[in-house]
Amino acid sequence: MVNTGGTISFTQRPSIASAGVVVGPVEKVSPFAESFDEILTTEKEKNETYEQAASRFIEKACSIAVSKVHEKMDNIDLFIGGDLVNQMSPSSFAARKLAIPYFGVFSACASSMEATIIGCLLLETGNSKSILAGASSHHPTVERQFRYPLEYGAQKPKTAQWTVTAAAFALLQSNAKNAPYISHATMGRVVDGKQSNPLHMGAAMAPAARDTIERHLKNTNSKMSDYDLIMTGDLGKIGLSILKEMFQDENSGVILQDAGAQYYGDDQFFNAGASGPGCSASVFFSHIYSQLKKGTFKRVLLIATGALLSPLTYQQGETIPCIAHAIECRMEKKG
């Protein structure tokens, strides 16, 4: 393992052996829907509260990922996850049910890639063999915490994004057969673009995405055209447009894409697109993962972006510091 300027080169070929993605009922309209493992019919799914439902979604996604490789939960070394609810209680309560060692992580909507990078680092030591890593978000719980309860019916500007209900987790193993592996990862730096509008997150997060992409390309001696796809997570339509303007690379217009911008297609109801830790995680660990396994993509760079604000800091007039974590995935068929 070599660390250069925040970019890690992995030697043990940490692989995504399987993945589990569970989403809510609204997400059935997504162009990525056919790649999701399960689309639930309601946001509560027979639970008394939305927060309880958020925990159940996480448990379902983890169970799906483990079952795909015919493994038992007792044999998983670690569960690494995070979400947006106060003190990450859905993830912690899910860990209580899974009954395996647990790391709770928080990088807002970049939490899935933070969890994945930590998992890869632990696999490098050789002391762990199977690790569940990912993140989740749940629309009603997040809206109630960061904005307004759904019952309030608050109107949103065109710059706003829709929090995805999704739980997405990858089962990481070293040298898994016929599975995409993570060759490099770049850890994000906190970047403050001096934005203060919590309903215009794309503008706030774009500078952090640019910083991580530029460092990754420099540290790996790569250029955009070396990749089949460079996909950010939940910059949304406006944030992606801003990011593309930041790059002078002639390939950026085609290779640069964003999970949040595409998540709900062209439906204007969702304004600038999707957001939430479950947004990029559910796209990366379903559609992109399947395209890598098929060989359609051979080398991709996945960047999840997160806005590190809270309702309190917003009310105190703080700007919005952001972060972006990246993993580079490759696919090479093994015998």
CSV table of C-alpha atoms in Angstrom, one decimal:
chain,number,residue,atom,x,y,z
A,1,MET,CA,0.0,0.0,0.0
A,2,VAL,CA,1.4,3.4,-1.0
A,3,ASN,CA,0.0,6.7,0.0
A,4,THR,CA,0.8,9.7,-2.1
A,5,GLY,CA,-0.8,13.1,-1.4
A,6,GLY,CA,-4.0,11.5,-0.1
A,7,THR,CA,-4.2,8.8,-2.8
A,8,ILE,CA,-3.8,5.2,-1.7
A,9,SER,CA,-2.6,2.4,-4.0
A,10,PHE,CA,-3.9,-0.9,-2.8
A,11,THR,CA,-1.8,-4.1,-3.2
A,12,GLN,CA,-4.3,-6.7,-1.9
A,13,ARG,CA,-6.9,-6.0,-4.7
A,14,PRO,CA,-9.8,-5.3,-2.4
A,15,SER,CA,-12.8,-6.4,-4.4
A,16,ILE,CA,-16.5,-5.8,-4.4
A,17,ALA,CA,-17.6,-9.4,-4.1
A,18,SER,CA,-21.3,-8.6,-4.0
A,19,ALA,CA,-23.6,-5.7,-3.2
A,20,GLY,CA,-27.1,-5.2,-1.8
A,21,VAL,CA,-29.3,-2.2,-2.7
A,22,VAL,CA,-32.8,-1.6,-1.3
A,23,VAL,CA,-34.8,1.5,-2.2
A,24,GLY,CA,-38.1,3.2,-1.4
A,25,PRO,CA,-41.2,3.4,-3.5
A,26,VAL,CA,-40.5,6.7,-5.2
A,27,GLU,CA,-37.2,5.4,-6.5
A,28,LYS,CA,-39.0,3.0,-8.8
A,29,VAL,CA,-39.1,5.8,-11.4
A,30,SER,CA,-35.3,5.9,-11.6
A,31,PRO,CA,-33.6,4.8,-14.8
A,32,PHE,CA,-31.4,2.7,-12.5
A,33,ALA,CA,-34.3,0.9,-11.0
A,34,GLU,CA,-33.8,-2.4,-12.9
A,35,SER,CA,-30.4,-2.7,-11.2
A,36,PHE,CA,-31.8,-2.3,-7.6
A,37,ASP,CA,-32.2,-5.5,-5.7
A,38,GLU,CA,-35.5,-4.6,-4.0
A,39,ILE,CA,-37.9,-1.7,-4.3
A,40,LEU,CA,-40.2,-1.4,-1.3
A,41,THR,CA,-43.8,-0.4,-1.5
A,42,THR,CA,-43.9,2.2,1.3
A,43,GLU,CA,-41.5,4.4,3.2
A,44,LYS,CA,-42.4,2.8,6.6
A,45,GLU,CA,-42.8,-0.9,5.5
A,46,LYS,CA,-45.0,-1.8,8.5
A,47,ASN,CA,-42.7,-0.1,11.0
A,48,GLU,CA,-44.1,2.3,13.6
A,49,THR,CA,-41.7,5.1,12.7
A,50,TYR,CA,-39.7,6.2,9.7
A,51,GLU,CA,-36.5,5.9,11.7
A,52,GLN,CA,-37.2,2.3,12.4
A,53,ALA,CA,-37.9,1.7,8.7
A,54,ALA,CA,-34.5,3.3,7.9
A,55,SER,CA,-32.8,0.7,10.1
A,56,ARG,CA,-34.7,-2.1,8.5
A,57,PHE,CA,-33.7,-1.0,5.0
A,58,ILE,CA,-30.1,-1.1,6.0
A,59,GLU,CA,-30.5,-4.6,7.5
A,60,LYS,CA,-32.2,-5.8,4.2
A,61,ALA,CA,-29.4,-4.4,2.0
A,62,CYS,CA,-26.7,-6.0,4.1
A,63,SER,CA,-28.5,-9.4,4.2
A,64,ILE,CA,-28.9,-9.3,0.4
A,65,ALA,CA,-25.2,-8.6,-0.1
A,66,VAL,CA,-24.1,-11.4,2.2
A,67,SER,CA,-26.6,-13.9,0.8
A,68,LYS,CA,-25.4,-13.4,-2.8
A,69,VAL,CA,-22.1,-15.1,-1.9
A,70,HIS,CA,-23.8,-17.7,0.2
A,71,GLU,CA,-22.1,-16.4,3.3
A,72,LYS,CA,-23.4,-16.1,6.9
A,73,MET,CA,-23.6,-12.8,8.7
A,74,ASP,CA,-21.6,-14.4,11.6
A,75,ASN,CA,-18.6,-14.7,9.3
A,76,ILE,CA,-18.5,-11.0,8.4
A,77,ASP,CA,-15.7,-9.2,10.2
A,78,LEU,CA,-17.0,-5.7,10.2
A,79,PHE,CA,-20.0,-3.5,9.3
A,80,ILE,CA,-19.1,0.1,8.3
A,81,GLY,CA,-22.0,2.4,7.6
A,82,GLY,CA,-23.4,5.9,8.0
A,83,ASP,CA,-26.5,8.0,7.4
A,84,LEU,CA,-27.8,11.5,8.0
A,85,VAL,CA,-30.2,11.0,10.9
A,86,ASN,CA,-29.1,12.3,14.4
A,87,GLN,CA,-26.1,10.4,15.7
A,88,MET,CA,-26.5,7.9,12.8
A,89,SER,CA,-29.1,6.0,14.9
A,90,PRO,CA,-30.5,4.0,11.9
A,91,SER,CA,-27.0,2.6,11.1
A,92,SER,CA,-26.3,1.9,14.8
A,93,PHE,CA,-29.7,0.2,15.4
A,94,ALA,CA,-29.1,-1.9,12.3
A,95,ALA,CA,-25.7,-2.9,13.7
A,96,ARG,CA,-27.5,-3.9,16.9
A,97,LYS,CA,-29.6,-6.3,14.8
A,98,LEU,CA,-26.7,-7.6,12.6
A,99,ALA,CA,-24.7,-8.3,15.7
A,100,ILE,CA,-21.2,-7.9,14.1
A,101,PRO,CA,-18.4,-5.4,14.8
A,102,TYR,CA,-19.4,-1.9,13.7
A,103,PHE,CA,-17.8,1.3,12.7
A,104,GLY,CA,-20.1,4.3,12.3
A,105,VAL,CA,-18.9,6.9,9.8
A,106,PHE,CA,-20.0,10.3,8.7
A,107,SER,CA,-19.1,12.3,5.7
A,108,ALA,CA,-22.7,13.3,4.9
A,109,CYS,CA,-23.5,12.2,1.3
A,110,ALA,CA,-19.9,11.0,0.9
A,111,SER,CA,-20.2,8.4,3.7
A,112,SER,CA,-20.4,5.4,1.4
A,113,MET,CA,-17.0,6.0,-0.1
A,114,GLU,CA,-15.5,6.8,3.3
A,115,ALA,CA,-16.8,3.5,4.5
A,116,THR,CA,-15.5,1.7,1.5
A,117,ILE,CA,-12.0,3.2,1.8
A,118,ILE,CA,-11.8,2.3,5.4
A,119,GLY,CA,-12.8,-1.2,4.5
A,120,CYS,CA,-10.2,-1.5,1.9
A,121,LEU,CA,-7.5,-0.3,4.3
A,122,LEU,CA,-8.5,-3.0,6.8
A,123,LEU,CA,-8.4,-5.6,4.1
A,124,GLU,CA,-4.8,-4.5,3.3
A,125,THR,CA,-3.7,-5.5,6.8
A,126,GLY,CA,-4.7,-9.1,6.2
A,127,ASN,CA,-6.6,-9.3,9.5
A,128,SER,CA,-10.0,-8.9,7.9
A,129,LYS,CA,-11.5,-11.1,5.2
A,130,SER,CA,-15.1,-9.8,4.6
A,131,ILE,CA,-16.4,-6.3,5.3
A,132,LEU,CA,-19.8,-4.7,4.7
A,133,ALA,CA,-19.4,-1.1,3.7
A,134,GLY,CA,-21.9,1.5,2.5
A,135,ALA,CA,-24.4,4.1,3.5
A,136,SER,CA,-28.1,4.9,3.5
A,137,SER,CA,-30.6,7.8,3.5
A,138,HIS,CA,-34.3,7.9,4.1
A,139,HIS,CA,-36.4,10.8,2.6
A,140,PRO,CA,-38.9,11.5,5.4
A,141,THR,CA,-36.4,11.3,8.2
A,142,VAL,CA,-33.8,13.6,6.5
A,143,GLU,CA,-36.5,16.1,5.4
A,144,ARG,CA,-37.7,16.3,9.0
A,145,GLN,CA,-34.3,16.9,10.4
A,146,PHE,CA,-32.7,19.2,7.8
A,147,ARG,CA,-35.7,21.0,6.4
A,148,TYR,CA,-39.4,20.6,7.2
A,149,PRO,CA,-41.6,17.6,7.9
A,150,LEU,CA,-43.3,16.3,4.8
A,151,GLU,CA,-46.7,17.3,6.2
A,152,TYR,CA,-45.7,20.9,6.1
A,153,GLY,CA,-45.7,20.9,2.3
A,154,ALA,CA,-42.9,23.4,2.0
A,155,GLN,CA,-42.1,24.5,-1.6
A,156,LYS,CA,-38.5,24.2,-2.8
A,157,PRO,CA,-36.5,26.2,-5.4
A,158,LYS,CA,-35.3,24.7,-8.6
A,159,THR,CA,-31.8,24.4,-7.1
A,160,ALA,CA,-33.0,22.0,-4.4
A,161,GLN,CA,-32.5,18.2,-4.6
A,162,TRP,CA,-34.6,15.3,-3.4
A,163,THR,CA,-33.2,13.0,-0.7
A,164,VAL,CA,-33.2,9.4,-1.9
A,165,THR,CA,-34.6,6.6,0.2
A,166,ALA,CA,-32.0,3.9,-0.3
A,167,ALA,CA,-29.6,1.6,1.6
A,168,ALA,CA,-26.7,0.3,-0.4
A,169,PHE,CA,-23.8,-1.9,0.9
A,170,ALA,CA,-20.9,-3.6,-0.7
A,171,LEU,CA,-19.3,-6.8,0.6
A,172,LEU,CA,-15.6,-6.2,0.3
A,173,GLN,CA,-13.1,-9.1,0.1
A,174,SER,CA,-9.5,-9.4,-1.1
A,175,ASN,CA,-9.0,-10.9,-4.6
A,176,ALA,CA,-12.7,-12.0,-5.0
A,177,LYS,CA,-13.0,-14.1,-8.2
A,178,ASN,CA,-14.5,-12.3,-11.2
A,179,ALA,CA,-15.3,-9.2,-9.2
A,180,PRO,CA,-14.4,-5.5,-9.7
A,181,TYR,CA,-11.5,-4.5,-7.5
A,182,ILE,CA,-10.5,-1.1,-6.1
A,183,SER,CA,-7.0,-0.2,-7.3
A,184,HIS,CA,-6.8,3.3,-5.7
A,185,ALA,CA,-8.6,5.6,-3.4
A,186,THR,CA,-8.3,9.3,-2.8
A,187,MET,CA,-9.3,10.7,0.6
A,188,GLY,CA,-11.1,14.0,0.4
A,189,ARG,CA,-10.0,17.3,1.9
A,190,VAL,CA,-12.6,19.7,3.4
A,191,VAL,CA,-13.2,22.5,0.8
A,192,ASP,CA,-15.3,25.5,1.5
A,193,GLY,CA,-16.7,27.2,-1.6
A,194,LYS,CA,-18.2,29.9,0.5
A,195,GLN,CA,-21.7,28.8,-0.3
A,196,SER,CA,-24.4,29.2,2.4
A,197,ASN,CA,-27.6,28.2,0.8
A,198,PRO,CA,-28.7,24.7,2.0
A,199,LEU,CA,-31.1,24.4,-0.9
A,200,HIS,CA,-28.3,24.8,-3.5
A,201,MET,CA,-26.0,22.0,-2.5
A,202,GLY,CA,-24.6,21.3,-6.0
A,203,ALA,CA,-22.8,24.7,-6.0
A,204,ALA,CA,-21.4,24.0,-2.5
A,205,MET,CA,-20.1,20.6,-3.3
A,206,ALA,CA,-18.6,21.1,-6.8
A,207,PRO,CA,-15.3,22.6,-5.6
A,208,ALA,CA,-14.7,19.6,-3.3
A,209,ALA,CA,-15.4,17.2,-6.2
A,210,ARG,CA,-13.0,19.1,-8.4
A,211,ASP,CA,-10.2,19.0,-5.7
A,212,THR,CA,-10.5,15.3,-5.3
A,213,ILE,CA,-10.6,14.5,-9.0
A,214,GLU,CA,-7.6,16.7,-9.8
A,215,ARG,CA,-5.6,15.2,-7.0
A,216,HIS,CA,-6.5,11.6,-8.0
A,217,LEU,CA,-5.6,12.2,-11.6
A,218,LYS,CA,-2.3,13.8,-10.7
A,219,ASN,CA,-1.3,11.2,-8.0
A,220,THR,CA,-2.1,8.3,-10.4
A,221,ASN,CA,-0.5,10.0,-13.4
A,222,SER,CA,-3.9,9.6,-15.2
A,223,LYS,CA,-6.1,11.8,-17.5
A,224,MET,CA,-9.8,11.8,-17.9
A,225,SER,CA,-9.7,9.9,-21.2
A,226,ASP,CA,-8.1,6.9,-19.4
A,227,TYR,CA,-11.5,6.2,-17.8
A,228,ASP,CA,-14.7,4.8,-19.2
A,229,LEU,CA,-16.6,6.9,-16.7
A,230,ILE,CA,-15.9,9.4,-13.9
A,231,MET,CA,-19.1,9.7,-11.9
A,232,THR,CA,-19.7,12.0,-9.0
A,233,GLY,CA,-22.5,11.6,-6.4
A,234,ASP,CA,-25.3,14.0,-5.9
A,235,LEU,CA,-24.0,17.2,-7.3
A,236,GLY,CA,-27.3,17.2,-9.2
A,237,LYS,CA,-27.9,18.8,-12.6
A,238,ILE,CA,-26.7,22.3,-11.6
A,239,GLY,CA,-23.7,21.1,-9.6
A,240,LEU,CA,-22.6,18.8,-12.5
A,241,SER,CA,-22.8,21.8,-14.9
A,242,ILE,CA,-20.7,23.8,-12.5
A,243,LEU,CA,-18.1,21.0,-12.2
A,244,LYS,CA,-17.8,20.6,-16.0
A,245,GLU,CA,-17.1,24.3,-16.3
A,246,MET,CA,-14.3,24.0,-13.8
A,247,PHE,CA,-12.4,21.5,-16.0
A,248,GLN,CA,-10.7,22.5,-19.2
A,249,ASP,CA,-10.3,18.8,-20.3
A,250,GLU,CA,-12.0,18.3,-23.6
A,251,ASN,CA,-13.3,14.9,-22.4
A,252,SER,CA,-15.0,16.2,-19.3
A,253,GLY,CA,-18.3,16.8,-21.1
A,254,VAL,CA,-18.8,13.1,-21.9
A,255,ILE,CA,-16.9,11.2,-19.2
A,256,LEU,CA,-18.0,13.3,-16.3
A,257,GLN,CA,-21.5,12.2,-15.0
A,258,ASP,CA,-23.4,12.5,-11.8
A,259,ALA,CA,-25.6,10.0,-10.0
A,260,GLY,CA,-27.8,12.7,-8.6
A,261,ALA,CA,-28.3,14.4,-11.9
A,262,GLN,CA,-29.5,11.1,-13.5
A,263,TYR,CA,-31.3,9.4,-10.6
A,264,TYR,CA,-34.8,10.6,-11.4
A,265,GLY,CA,-34.3,11.2,-15.1
A,266,ASP,CA,-35.8,14.4,-16.5
A,267,ASP,CA,-38.8,14.6,-14.1
A,268,GLN,CA,-39.0,18.3,-13.1
A,269,PHE,CA,-40.7,17.3,-9.8
A,270,PHE,CA,-37.3,16.5,-8.4
A,271,ASN,CA,-35.9,19.9,-9.3
A,272,ALA,CA,-32.1,19.6,-9.6
A,273,GLY,CA,-32.0,15.9,-9.0
A,274,ALA,CA,-31.3,13.5,-6.2
A,275,SER,CA,-29.1,13.6,-3.0
A,276,GLY,CA,-28.4,11.7,0.2
A,277,PRO,CA,-25.8,9.1,1.1
A,278,GLY,CA,-28.0,6.5,-0.4
A,279,CYS,CA,-28.1,8.3,-3.8
A,280,SER,CA,-24.5,7.7,-5.1
A,281,ALA,CA,-24.2,4.5,-3.1
A,282,SER,CA,-27.2,2.9,-4.7
A,283,VAL,CA,-26.0,3.8,-8.2
A,284,PHE,CA,-22.4,2.8,-7.6
A,285,PHE,CA,-23.3,-0.5,-6.0
A,286,SER,CA,-26.0,-1.5,-8.5
A,287,HIS,CA,-25.8,-0.1,-12.0
A,288,ILE,CA,-22.0,0.8,-12.1
A,289,TYR,CA,-21.1,-2.4,-10.3
A,290,SER,CA,-23.1,-4.5,-12.8
A,291,GLN,CA,-21.6,-2.7,-15.8
A,292,LEU,CA,-18.1,-3.5,-14.4
A,293,LYS,CA,-19.0,-7.1,-13.9
A,294,LYS,CA,-20.2,-7.4,-17.4
A,295,GLY,CA,-17.0,-5.8,-18.8
A,296,THR,CA,-18.9,-2.8,-20.2
A,297,PHE,CA,-16.7,-0.6,-18.0
A,298,LYS,CA,-13.1,-1.6,-17.3
A,299,ARG,CA,-11.9,1.4,-15.4
A,300,VAL,CA,-14.1,4.0,-13.5
A,301,LEU,CA,-13.6,6.7,-11.0
A,302,LEU,CA,-16.4,7.1,-8.4
A,303,ILE,CA,-16.6,10.2,-6.3
A,304,ALA,CA,-19.1,10.7,-3.5
A,305,THR,CA,-19.6,14.3,-2.3
A,306,GLY,CA,-20.8,15.4,1.1
A,307,ALA,CA,-21.9,18.8,2.6
A,308,LEU,CA,-20.7,19.0,6.2
A,309,LEU,CA,-23.3,21.3,7.6
A,310,SER,CA,-26.0,20.9,10.3
A,311,PRO,CA,-29.2,22.7,10.9
A,312,LEU,CA,-27.5,24.5,13.7
A,313,THR,CA,-24.5,25.7,11.7
A,314,TYR,CA,-26.8,27.0,9.0
A,315,GLN,CA,-28.9,28.9,11.5
A,316,GLN,CA,-25.7,30.4,12.9
A,317,GLY,CA,-24.8,31.8,9.4
A,318,GLU,CA,-21.9,29.4,8.7
A,319,THR,CA,-20.9,28.6,5.1
A,320,ILE,CA,-21.0,25.0,4.0
A,321,PRO,CA,-17.7,23.1,4.1
A,322,CYS,CA,-17.7,20.0,1.8
A,323,ILE,CA,-15.7,16.9,1.1
A,324,ALA,CA,-15.4,14.3,-1.7
A,325,HIS,CA,-14.0,10.8,-1.3
A,326,ALA,CA,-13.1,8.7,-4.4
A,327,ILE,CA,-12.4,5.1,-5.3
A,328,GLU,CA,-11.0,3.8,-8.6
A,329,CYS,CA,-12.6,0.5,-9.7
A,330,ARG,CA,-11.2,-1.8,-12.4
A,331,MET,CA,-12.4,-5.1,-13.8
A,332,GLU,CA,-10.2,-7.8,-15.1
A,333,LYS,CA,-11.6,-11.3,-15.7
A,334,LYS,CA,-9.8,-13.9,-13.7
A,335,GLY,CA,-9.8,-17.6,-14.4
